[in-house]
PDB file of C-alpha atoms in Angstrom:
ATOM      1  CA  MET A   2      16.703 -35.917   7.052  1.00  0.00           C
ATOM      2  CA  ASN A   3      13.337 -34.965   5.608  1.00  0.00           C
ATOM      3  CA  ALA A   4      12.528 -32.838   2.568  1.00  0.00           C
ATOM      4  CA  MET A   5      11.230 -30.015   4.778  1.00  0.00           C
ATOM      5  CA  SER A   6      14.769 -29.125   5.879  1.00  0.00           C
ATOM      6  CA  SER A   7      15.409 -27.271   2.629  1.00  0.00           C
ATOM      7  CA  VAL A   8      12.182 -25.272   2.888  1.00  0.00           C
ATOM      8  CA  ASP A   9      12.365 -21.750   4.241  1.00  0.00           C
ATOM      9  CA  THR A  10      10.711 -22.002   7.644  1.00  0.00           C
ATOM     10  CA  ARG A  11      11.264 -18.467   8.951  1.00  0.00           C
ATOM     11  CA  ASN A  12       8.250 -17.089  10.777  1.00  0.00           C
ATOM     12  CA  VAL A  13       7.967 -13.918   8.718  1.00  0.00           C
ATOM     13  CA  ALA A  14       4.757 -13.068   6.930  1.00  0.00           C
ATOM     14  CA  ARG A  15       5.375 -12.327   3.263  1.00  0.00           C
ATOM     15  CA  ASP A  16       3.054 -10.924   0.641  1.00  0.00           C
ATOM     16  CA  SER A  17       3.533 -12.496  -2.766  1.00  0.00           C
ATOM     17  CA  LEU A  18       2.959  -9.854  -5.367  1.00  0.00           C
ATOM     18  CA  PHE A  19       4.120  -8.501  -8.654  1.00  0.00           C
ATOM     19  CA  LEU A  20       4.923  -4.829  -8.902  1.00  0.00           C
ATOM     20  CA  PHE A  21       7.753  -2.642 -10.073  1.00  0.00           C
ATOM     21  CA  ALA A  22      10.022  -0.430  -7.987  1.00  0.00           C
ATOM     22  CA  GLN A  23      12.953   1.900  -8.608  1.00  0.00           C
ATOM     23  CA  LEU A  24      16.293   0.886  -7.085  1.00  0.00           C
ATOM     24  CA  THR A  25      19.451   2.980  -6.732  1.00  0.00           C
ATOM     25  CA  PHE A  26      22.726   1.640  -5.373  1.00  0.00           C
ATOM     26  CA  GLU A  27      24.538   3.804  -2.838  1.00  0.00           C
ATOM     27  CA  GLY A  28      27.041   6.076  -4.538  1.00  0.00           C
ATOM     28  CA  GLN A  29      25.348   5.807  -7.937  1.00  0.00           C
ATOM     29  CA  THR A  30      22.832   8.070  -9.628  1.00  0.00           C
ATOM     30  CA  GLN A  31      21.324   5.614 -12.118  1.00  0.00           C
ATOM     31  CA  ALA A  32      17.990   4.119 -11.052  1.00  0.00           C
ATOM     32  CA  TYR A  33      17.026   0.612 -12.122  1.00  0.00           C
ATOM     33  CA  ARG A  34      13.545  -0.808 -12.493  1.00  0.00           C
ATOM     34  CA  VAL A  35      13.122  -4.081 -10.612  1.00  0.00           C
ATOM     35  CA  LYS A  36      10.237  -6.515 -10.180  1.00  0.00           C
ATOM     36  CA  VAL A  37       9.220  -7.024  -6.560  1.00  0.00           C
ATOM     37  CA  ARG A  38       8.327 -10.707  -6.201  1.00  0.00           C
ATOM     38  CA  ASN A  39       7.584 -10.856  -2.488  1.00  0.00           C
ATOM     39  CA  LEU A  40       7.540  -8.375   0.327  1.00  0.00           C
ATOM     40  CA  SER A  41       7.592  -8.439   4.112  1.00  0.00           C
ATOM     41  CA  ALA A  42       7.951  -5.755   6.767  1.00  0.00           C
ATOM     42  CA  GLY A  43      11.701  -6.347   6.905  1.00  0.00           C
ATOM     43  CA  GLY A  44      12.629  -6.981   3.291  1.00  0.00           C
ATOM     44  CA  MET A  45      11.803  -8.076  -0.222  1.00  0.00           C
ATOM     45  CA  MET A  46      12.858 -10.264  -3.107  1.00  0.00           C
ATOM     46  CA  ALA A  47      13.591  -8.439  -6.346  1.00  0.00           C
ATOM     47  CA  GLU A  48      14.175  -9.687  -9.865  1.00  0.00           C
ATOM     48  CA  THR A  49      15.926  -7.935 -12.725  1.00  0.00           C
ATOM     49  CA  GLY A  50      17.936  -8.679 -15.793  1.00  0.00           C
ATOM     50  CA  GLU A  51      19.578  -5.245 -15.852  1.00  0.00           C
ATOM     51  CA  ILE A  52      21.928  -5.407 -12.880  1.00  0.00           C
ATOM     52  CA  THR A  53      24.024  -7.746 -10.815  1.00  0.00           C
ATOM     53  CA  ALA A  54      23.612  -7.326  -7.071  1.00  0.00           C
ATOM     54  CA  SER A  55      26.058  -8.666  -4.499  1.00  0.00           C
ATOM     55  CA  PRO A  56      25.482  -9.388  -0.813  1.00  0.00           C
ATOM     56  CA  GLY A  57      26.304  -6.300   1.227  1.00  0.00           C
ATOM     57  CA  ASP A  58      25.511  -3.777  -1.530  1.00  0.00           C
ATOM     58  CA  ARG A  59      23.706  -0.825   0.056  1.00  0.00           C
ATOM     59  CA  LEU A  60      20.803   0.676  -1.819  1.00  0.00           C
ATOM     60  CA  GLU A  61      17.628   2.713  -1.760  1.00  0.00           C
ATOM     61  CA  ILE A  62      14.397   1.389  -3.205  1.00  0.00           C
ATOM     62  CA  GLU A  63      11.344   3.494  -3.975  1.00  0.00           C
ATOM     63  CA  LEU A  64       8.213   1.540  -3.098  1.00  0.00           C
ATOM     64  CA  ARG A  65       4.719   2.543  -4.164  1.00  0.00           C
ATOM     65  CA  ASN A  66       2.781   4.454  -1.473  1.00  0.00           C
ATOM     66  CA  VAL A  67       5.773   4.284   0.915  1.00  0.00           C
ATOM     67  CA  GLY A  68       8.564   6.202  -0.771  1.00  0.00           C
ATOM     68  CA  ILE A  69      12.282   5.574  -0.453  1.00  0.00           C
ATOM     69  CA  VAL A  70      13.443   2.798   1.858  1.00  0.00           C
ATOM     70  CA  LYS A  71      17.123   2.137   2.591  1.00  0.00           C
ATOM     71  CA  GLY A  72      18.446  -1.387   2.724  1.00  0.00           C
ATOM     72  CA  SER A  73      21.168  -3.800   1.730  1.00  0.00           C
ATOM     73  CA  VAL A  74      21.417  -6.903  -0.419  1.00  0.00           C
ATOM     74  CA  ALA A  75      21.142  -9.961   1.833  1.00  0.00           C
ATOM     75  CA  TRP A  76      21.596 -12.616  -0.863  1.00  0.00           C
ATOM     76  CA  ALA A  77      21.831 -12.877  -4.640  1.00  0.00           C
ATOM     77  CA  GLN A  78      21.206 -15.751  -7.024  1.00  0.00           C
ATOM     78  CA  ASP A  79      21.028 -15.469 -10.804  1.00  0.00           C
ATOM     79  CA  ASN A  80      18.694 -12.553 -11.599  1.00  0.00           C
ATOM     80  CA  ARG A  81      17.045 -12.453  -8.142  1.00  0.00           C
ATOM     81  CA  PHE A  82      18.227 -10.969  -4.878  1.00  0.00           C
ATOM     82  CA  GLY A  83      16.954 -10.314  -1.382  1.00  0.00           C
ATOM     83  CA  VAL A  84      16.922  -6.906   0.239  1.00  0.00           C
ATOM     84  CA  ALA A  85      16.922  -6.392   4.005  1.00  0.00           C
ATOM     85  CA  PHE A  86      15.320  -3.041   4.864  1.00  0.00           C
ATOM     86  CA  ALA A  87      17.027  -0.732   7.364  1.00  0.00           C
ATOM     87  CA  THR A  88      13.602   0.080   8.851  1.00  0.00           C
ATOM     88  CA  GLU A  89      10.421  -1.949   8.698  1.00  0.00           C
ATOM     89  CA  ILE A  90       7.569  -0.987   6.386  1.00  0.00           C
ATOM     90  CA  ASP A  91       3.903  -1.938   6.166  1.00  0.00           C
ATOM     91  CA  PRO A  92       3.646  -4.224   3.132  1.00  0.00           C
ATOM     92  CA  LYS A  93      -0.130  -3.707   2.958  1.00  0.00           C
ATOM     93  CA  VAL A  94       0.457  -0.035   2.186  1.00  0.00           C
ATOM     94  CA  VAL A  95       2.657  -0.974  -0.775  1.00  0.00           C
ATOM     95  CA  ARG A  96      -0.028  -3.332  -2.095  1.00  0.00           C
ATOM     96  CA  ALA A  97      -2.780  -0.709  -1.842  1.00  0.00           C
ATOM     97  CA  PRO A  98      -3.777   1.050  -5.064  1.00  0.00           C
ATOM     98  CA  VAL A  99      -2.159   4.398  -5.667  1.00  0.00           C
ATOM     99  CA  ALA A 100      -4.628   7.088  -4.630  1.00  0.00           C
ATOM    100  CA  SER A 101      -5.299   9.869  -7.074  1.00  0.00           C
ATOM    101  CA  ARG A 102      -5.991  13.411  -5.909  1.00  0.00           C
ATOM    102  CA  ALA A 103      -9.692  12.869  -6.657  1.00  0.00           C
ATOM    103  CA  ASP A 104      -9.737   9.891  -4.245  1.00  0.00           C
ATOM    104  CA  VAL A 105      -8.525  12.020  -1.330  1.00  0.00           C
ATOM    105  CA  PRO A 106     -11.256  14.001   0.436  1.00  0.00           C
ATOM    106  CA  ARG A 107     -10.875  17.741  -0.021  1.00  0.00           C
ATOM    107  CA  TYR A 108     -10.359  18.325   3.710  1.00  0.00           C
ATOM    108  CA  ALA A 109      -7.417  15.878   3.707  1.00  0.00           C
ATOM    109  CA  ARG A 110      -5.595  17.420   0.745  1.00  0.00           C
ATOM    110  CA  PRO A 111      -2.604  19.600   1.518  1.00  0.00           C
ATOM    111  CA  ALA A 112      -3.056  23.267   0.724  1.00  0.00           C
ATOM    112  CA  THR A 113      -1.089  24.130  -2.379  1.00  0.00           C
ATOM    113  CA  THR A 114      -1.230  27.878  -1.776  1.00  0.00           C
ATOM    114  CA  PRO A 115      -2.253  29.798   1.314  1.00  0.00           C
ATOM    115  CA  PRO A 116      -5.803  31.108   1.209  1.00  0.00           C
ATOM    116  CA  THR A 117      -6.250  34.760   0.279  1.00  0.00           C
ATOM    117  CA  PHE A 118      -8.843  36.884   2.014  1.00  0.00           C
ATOM    118  CA  SER A 119     -10.534  40.073   0.902  1.00  0.00           C
ATOM    119  CA  ASP A 120     -10.198  43.234   3.009  1.00  0.00           C
ATOM    120  CA  GLU A 121     -13.728  42.669   4.315  1.00  0.00           C
ATOM    121  CA  GLU A 122     -12.948  39.097   5.336  1.00  0.00           C
ATOM    122  CA  ARG A 123      -9.830  40.277   7.166  1.00  0.00           C
ATOM    123  CA  ARG A 124     -11.924  42.770   9.177  1.00  0.00           C
ATOM    124  CA  ILE A 125     -14.350  40.110  10.432  1.00  0.00           C
ATOM    125  CA  ARG A 126     -13.635  39.508  14.064  1.00  0.00           C
ATOM    126  CA  LYS A 127     -13.576  35.962  15.341  1.00  0.00           C
ATOM    127  CA  LEU A 128     -15.997  35.373  18.228  1.00  0.00           C
TER     128      LEU A 128
END
């Protein structure tokens, strides 16, 4: 048997990265900050010293630029654990810098309040 047999040979593209995310276990209200060590469309590896995760634990994780993603713990070892997402994500979106309001073109920004028109503007007939 060769040494390659112990190497993970799954054909899943993973992005190695280092960022933080907020994790909440199902049925709990407390959120925990975890380090995301690698990320793929279907899951991630997290690291934390705060909590102990067990295979099968259901959770929600808030990922930068994506929002809340549901998943479950696939494996756990020491202070690291794997999360299998319920739905796939685009890991490139998570890696992208967080856009500030100034970075978003004005035409793409959501309206915060409906526009108000003067009486004269309301009388103008559209052609």
